[in-house]
PDB file of C-alpha atoms in Angstrom:
ATOM      1  CA  TRP A 166      68.448-102.588 -56.428  1.00 60.00           C
ATOM      2  CA  PHE A 167      69.384-101.925 -52.778  1.00 67.00           C
ATOM      3  CA  ALA A 168      72.809-103.432 -53.288  1.00 72.00           C
ATOM      4  CA  ARG A 169      73.990-100.787 -55.597  1.00 82.00           C
ATOM      5  CA  PRO A 170      76.479 -98.433 -54.715  1.00 84.00           C
ATOM      6  CA  PRO A 171      74.561 -95.208 -55.082  1.00 87.00           C
ATOM      7  CA  VAL A 172      71.642 -96.471 -52.894  1.00 90.00           C
ATOM      8  CA  LEU A 173      74.260 -97.847 -50.255  1.00 88.00           C
ATOM      9  CA  ILE A 174      76.023 -94.434 -50.276  1.00 89.00           C
ATOM     10  CA  MET A 175      72.975 -92.481 -49.555  1.00 91.00           C
ATOM     11  CA  LEU A 176      71.501 -94.876 -47.021  1.00 90.00           C
ATOM     12  CA  GLY A 177      74.931 -95.087 -45.268  1.00 89.00           C
ATOM     13  CA  GLY A 178      74.639 -91.555 -43.883  1.00 90.00           C
ATOM     14  CA  VAL A 179      71.143 -92.052 -42.488  1.00 92.00           C
ATOM     15  CA  LEU A 180      72.396 -93.779 -39.083  1.00 92.00           C
ATOM     16  CA  PRO A 181      75.346 -91.523 -38.490  1.00 92.00           C
ATOM     17  CA  PHE A 182      73.189 -88.434 -38.882  1.00 93.00           C
ATOM     18  CA  GLY A 183      70.597 -89.910 -36.677  1.00 91.00           C
ATOM     19  CA  SER A 184      73.036 -90.191 -33.859  1.00 91.00           C
ATOM     20  CA  ILE A 185      73.886 -86.455 -34.000  1.00 91.00           C
ATOM     21  CA  PHE A 186      70.922 -84.641 -35.165  1.00 88.00           C
ATOM     22  CA  ILE A 187      69.423 -83.708 -31.630  1.00 88.00           C
ATOM     23  CA  GLU A 188      72.854 -82.227 -30.655  1.00 89.00           C
ATOM     24  CA  MET A 189      72.930 -80.468 -33.915  1.00 89.00           C
ATOM     25  CA  TYR A 190      70.213 -78.274 -32.975  1.00 87.00           C
ATOM     26  CA  PHE A 191      71.984 -77.101 -29.743  1.00 88.00           C
ATOM     27  CA  ILE A 192      75.199 -76.461 -31.692  1.00 88.00           C
ATOM     28  CA  PHE A 193      73.305 -74.543 -34.374  1.00 87.00           C
ATOM     29  CA  THR A 194      71.550 -72.623 -31.691  1.00 87.00           C
ATOM     30  CA  SER A 195      74.528 -71.745 -29.773  1.00 88.00           C
ATOM     31  CA  PHE A 196      76.354 -70.661 -32.995  1.00 85.00           C
ATOM     32  CA  TRP A 197      73.689 -68.770 -34.960  1.00 82.00           C
ATOM     33  CA  ASN A 198      71.426 -67.551 -32.298  1.00 80.00           C
ATOM     34  CA  TYR A 199      74.296 -66.360 -29.846  1.00 78.00           C
ATOM     35  CA  LYS A 200      73.264 -68.729 -26.939  1.00 79.00           C
ATOM     36  CA  PHE A 201      75.745 -70.351 -24.618  1.00 79.00           C
ATOM     37  CA  TYR A 202      76.785 -74.021 -25.129  1.00 77.00           C
ATOM     38  CA  TYR A 203      77.836 -75.610 -21.995  1.00 82.00           C
ATOM     39  CA  VAL A 204      77.992 -79.429 -22.244  1.00 80.00           C
ATOM     40  CA  TYR A 205      81.295 -80.098 -23.880  1.00 84.00           C
ATOM     41  CA  GLY A 206      81.591 -83.447 -22.327  1.00 87.00           C
ATOM     42  CA  PHE A 207      78.354 -84.613 -23.941  1.00 88.00           C
ATOM     43  CA  LEU A 208      79.593 -83.039 -27.242  1.00 87.00           C
ATOM     44  CA  LEU A 209      82.593 -85.296 -26.884  1.00 91.00           C
ATOM     45  CA  LEU A 210      80.379 -88.315 -26.383  1.00 93.00           C
ATOM     46  CA  VAL A 211      78.168 -87.570 -29.381  1.00 92.00           C
ATOM     47  CA  PHE A 212      81.476 -87.213 -31.509  1.00 93.00           C
ATOM     48  CA  LEU A 213      82.571 -90.617 -30.176  1.00 95.00           C
ATOM     49  CA  ILE A 214      79.303 -92.176 -30.955  1.00 95.00           C
ATOM     50  CA  LEU A 215      79.220 -90.438 -34.440  1.00 94.00           C
ATOM     51  CA  SER A 216      82.672 -92.116 -35.096  1.00 95.00           C
ATOM     52  CA  VAL A 217      81.678 -95.485 -34.018  1.00 96.00           C
ATOM     53  CA  VAL A 218      78.496 -95.575 -35.825  1.00 95.00           C
ATOM     54  CA  THR A 219      79.943 -94.220 -39.008  1.00 95.00           C
ATOM     55  CA  VAL A 220      82.609 -97.094 -39.155  1.00 96.00           C
ATOM     56  CA  CYS A 221      80.157 -99.633 -38.185  1.00 95.00           C
ATOM     57  CA  VAL A 222      77.642 -98.545 -40.999  1.00 95.00           C
ATOM     58  CA  THR A 223      80.402 -98.305 -43.647  1.00 95.00           C
ATOM     59  CA  ILE A 224      81.630-101.941 -42.677  1.00 94.00           C
ATOM     60  CA  VAL A 225      78.128-103.088 -43.307  1.00 93.00           C
ATOM     61  CA  VAL A 226      77.928-101.273 -46.607  1.00 92.00           C
ATOM     62  CA  THR A 227      81.278-102.772 -47.579  1.00 92.00           C
ATOM     63  CA  TYR A 228      80.121-106.313 -46.398  1.00 91.00           C
ATOM     64  CA  PHE A 229      77.084-105.946 -48.790  1.00 90.00           C
ATOM     65  CA  LEU A 230      79.263-104.941 -51.734  1.00 90.00           C
ATOM     66  CA  LEU A 231      81.671-107.777 -51.029  1.00 89.00           C
ATOM     67  CA  ASN A 232      78.910-110.191 -50.710  1.00 89.00           C
ATOM     68  CA  ASN A 233      77.492-109.350 -54.182  1.00 86.00           C
ATOM     69  CA  GLU A 234      81.042-109.776 -55.624  1.00 84.00           C
ATOM     70  CA  ASP A 235      81.564-106.117 -56.186  1.00 81.00           C
ATOM     71  CA  TYR A 236      85.150-105.348 -55.122  1.00 85.00           C
ATOM     72  CA  ARG A 237      85.075-101.706 -55.700  1.00 85.00           C
ATOM     73  CA  TRP A 238      84.511-100.832 -52.075  1.00 89.00           C
ATOM     74  CA  ALA A 239      87.020 -98.073 -51.458  1.00 90.00           C
ATOM     75  CA  TRP A 240      85.147 -95.094 -52.785  1.00 92.00           C
ATOM     76  CA  THR A 241      81.942 -96.488 -51.687  1.00 92.00           C
ATOM     77  CA  SER A 242      83.147 -96.744 -48.109  1.00 93.00           C
ATOM     78  CA  PHE A 243      84.406 -93.243 -48.350  1.00 94.00           C
ATOM     79  CA  LEU A 244      81.172 -91.590 -49.867  1.00 94.00           C
ATOM     80  CA  SER A 245      79.094 -93.744 -47.523  1.00 94.00           C
ATOM     81  CA  GLY A 246      80.649 -92.195 -44.528  1.00 93.00           C
ATOM     82  CA  ALA A 247      80.743 -88.820 -46.243  1.00 95.00           C
ATOM     83  CA  SER A 248      76.920 -88.894 -47.106  1.00 95.00           C
ATOM     84  CA  THR A 249      76.292 -88.035 -43.606  1.00 94.00           C
ATOM     85  CA  SER A 250      77.315 -84.354 -44.590  1.00 95.00           C
ATOM     86  CA  ILE A 251      74.450 -84.288 -47.052  1.00 95.00           C
ATOM     87  CA  TYR A 252      71.892 -84.951 -44.315  1.00 96.00           C
ATOM     88  CA  VAL A 253      73.605 -82.310 -42.149  1.00 95.00           C
ATOM     89  CA  PHE A 254      73.342 -79.727 -44.921  1.00 96.00           C
ATOM     90  CA  ALA A 255      69.715 -80.560 -45.481  1.00 95.00           C
ATOM     91  CA  TYR A 256      69.252 -80.029 -41.760  1.00 95.00           C
ATOM     92  CA  SER A 257      70.917 -76.693 -42.054  1.00 94.00           C
ATOM     93  CA  ILE A 258      68.620 -75.617 -44.608  1.00 94.00           C
ATOM     94  CA  TYR A 259      65.571 -76.604 -42.354  1.00 94.00           C
ATOM     95  CA  TYR A 260      67.293 -74.810 -39.501  1.00 92.00           C
ATOM     96  CA  PHE A 261      67.683 -71.708 -41.566  1.00 92.00           C
ATOM     97  CA  VAL A 262      64.266 -71.674 -42.891  1.00 91.00           C
ATOM     98  CA  LEU A 263      62.317 -72.441 -39.797  1.00 90.00           C
ATOM     99  CA  LYS A 264      64.537 -71.338 -36.789  1.00 85.00           C
ATOM    100  CA  THR A 265      66.547 -68.449 -37.632  1.00 87.00           C
ATOM    101  CA  LYS A 266      65.331 -64.985 -38.429  1.00 84.00           C
ATOM    102  CA  MET A 267      67.923 -64.376 -40.866  1.00 87.00           C
ATOM    103  CA  SER A 268      67.061 -62.378 -43.991  1.00 87.00           C
ATOM    104  CA  GLY A 269      68.914 -60.667 -46.957  1.00 88.00           C
ATOM    105  CA  PHE A 270      71.419 -61.667 -49.418  1.00 93.00           C
ATOM    106  CA  PHE A 271      74.497 -61.297 -47.236  1.00 93.00           C
ATOM    107  CA  GLN A 272      73.200 -63.148 -44.107  1.00 92.00           C
ATOM    108  CA  THR A 273      71.990 -65.924 -46.440  1.00 92.00           C
ATOM    109  CA  VAL A 274      75.450 -66.323 -48.278  1.00 94.00           C
ATOM    110  CA  PHE A 275      77.152 -65.907 -44.829  1.00 93.00           C
ATOM    111  CA  TYR A 276      75.059 -68.776 -43.250  1.00 92.00           C
ATOM    112  CA  PHE A 277      75.194 -71.122 -46.056  1.00 95.00           C
ATOM    113  CA  GLY A 278      79.022 -70.416 -46.789  1.00 96.00           C
ATOM    114  CA  TYR A 279      79.903 -71.525 -43.269  1.00 94.00           C
ATOM    115  CA  MET A 280      77.618 -74.366 -43.412  1.00 94.00           C
ATOM    116  CA  GLY A 281      78.990 -75.576 -46.654  1.00 96.00           C
ATOM    117  CA  ILE A 282      82.542 -75.282 -45.060  1.00 97.00           C
ATOM    118  CA  PHE A 283      81.354 -77.134 -42.091  1.00 95.00           C
ATOM    119  CA  THR A 284      79.526 -79.810 -43.856  1.00 95.00           C
ATOM    120  CA  PHE A 285      82.474 -80.431 -46.429  1.00 97.00           C
ATOM    121  CA  ALA A 286      84.822 -80.788 -43.277  1.00 97.00           C
ATOM    122  CA  LEU A 287      82.398 -83.189 -41.701  1.00 95.00           C
ATOM    123  CA  GLY A 288      82.156 -85.295 -44.886  1.00 96.00           C
ATOM    124  CA  LEU A 289      85.805 -85.547 -45.257  1.00 97.00           C
ATOM    125  CA  MET A 290      86.120 -86.611 -41.647  1.00 96.00           C
ATOM    126  CA  CYS A 291      83.244 -89.191 -41.638  1.00 95.00           C
ATOM    127  CA  GLY A 292      84.508 -90.407 -45.127  1.00 95.00           C
ATOM    128  CA  ALA A 293      88.070 -90.995 -43.747  1.00 96.00           C
ATOM    129  CA  LEU A 294      86.703 -92.643 -40.772  1.00 96.00           C
ATOM    130  CA  GLY A 295      84.675 -94.938 -42.915  1.00 95.00           C
ATOM    131  CA  TYR A 296      87.536 -95.754 -45.348  1.00 96.00           C
ATOM    132  CA  LEU A 297      89.957 -96.484 -42.633  1.00 96.00           C
ATOM    133  CA  GLY A 298      87.527 -98.759 -40.854  1.00 95.00           C
ATOM    134  CA  CYS A 299      86.755-100.515 -43.933  1.00 94.00           C
ATOM    135  CA  SER A 300      90.260-100.942 -45.050  1.00 95.00           C
ATOM    136  CA  ALA A 301      90.959-102.698 -41.567  1.00 94.00           C
ATOM    137  CA  PHE A 302      87.868-104.752 -41.944  1.00 93.00           C
ATOM    138  CA  VAL A 303      88.816-105.844 -45.446  1.00 92.00           C
ATOM    139  CA  LYS A 304      92.418-106.548 -44.552  1.00 91.00           C
ATOM    140  CA  ARG A 305      91.286-108.621 -41.469  1.00 91.00           C
ATOM    141  CA  ILE A 306      88.721-110.741 -43.555  1.00 89.00           C
ATOM    142  CA  TYR A 307      91.091-111.445 -46.406  1.00 87.00           C
ATOM    143  CA  ARG A 308      94.240-112.212 -44.056  1.00 86.00           C
ATOM    144  CA  ASN A 309      93.733-115.887 -43.949  1.00 79.00           C
ATOM    145  CA  ILE A 310      92.924-116.647 -47.521  1.00 79.00           C
ATOM    146  CA  LYS A 311      95.338-118.846 -49.281  1.00 72.00           C
ATOM    147  CA  SER A 312      95.670-118.268 -53.032  1.00 70.00           C
ATOM    148  CA  ASP A 313      97.510-121.233 -54.712  1.00 60.00           C
TER     149      ASP A 313
END
């Protein structure tokens, strides 16, 4: 049951989200509560860690698929990387409910509209990183196979 693509897709986003969720609090606080954000160097480091962890996790997901003789790895690798955005959106719901004092229809629509755009862009970025990393991995492991 754990080697099916839907399960692997949802589990593939846990580790990349875990590598950024502490920093998400500071980014959300600076954006939504009008605080200053000073540590851009650390943000770059967190972005690099997110990139490396996303590529590594999607390679492991693709390896599980190929090991189970399921060769439909392309969309699974993209969606496994992109599933990080689902966890970020869930965290943004938590942040909205417990950390902000926003109320009213327009503030709610504004908040979730921007967070939807942000998580969509994050999903595209992480999905592309996952797909490109898995594409290089699959090409590398099948490079030396001879088919007669």
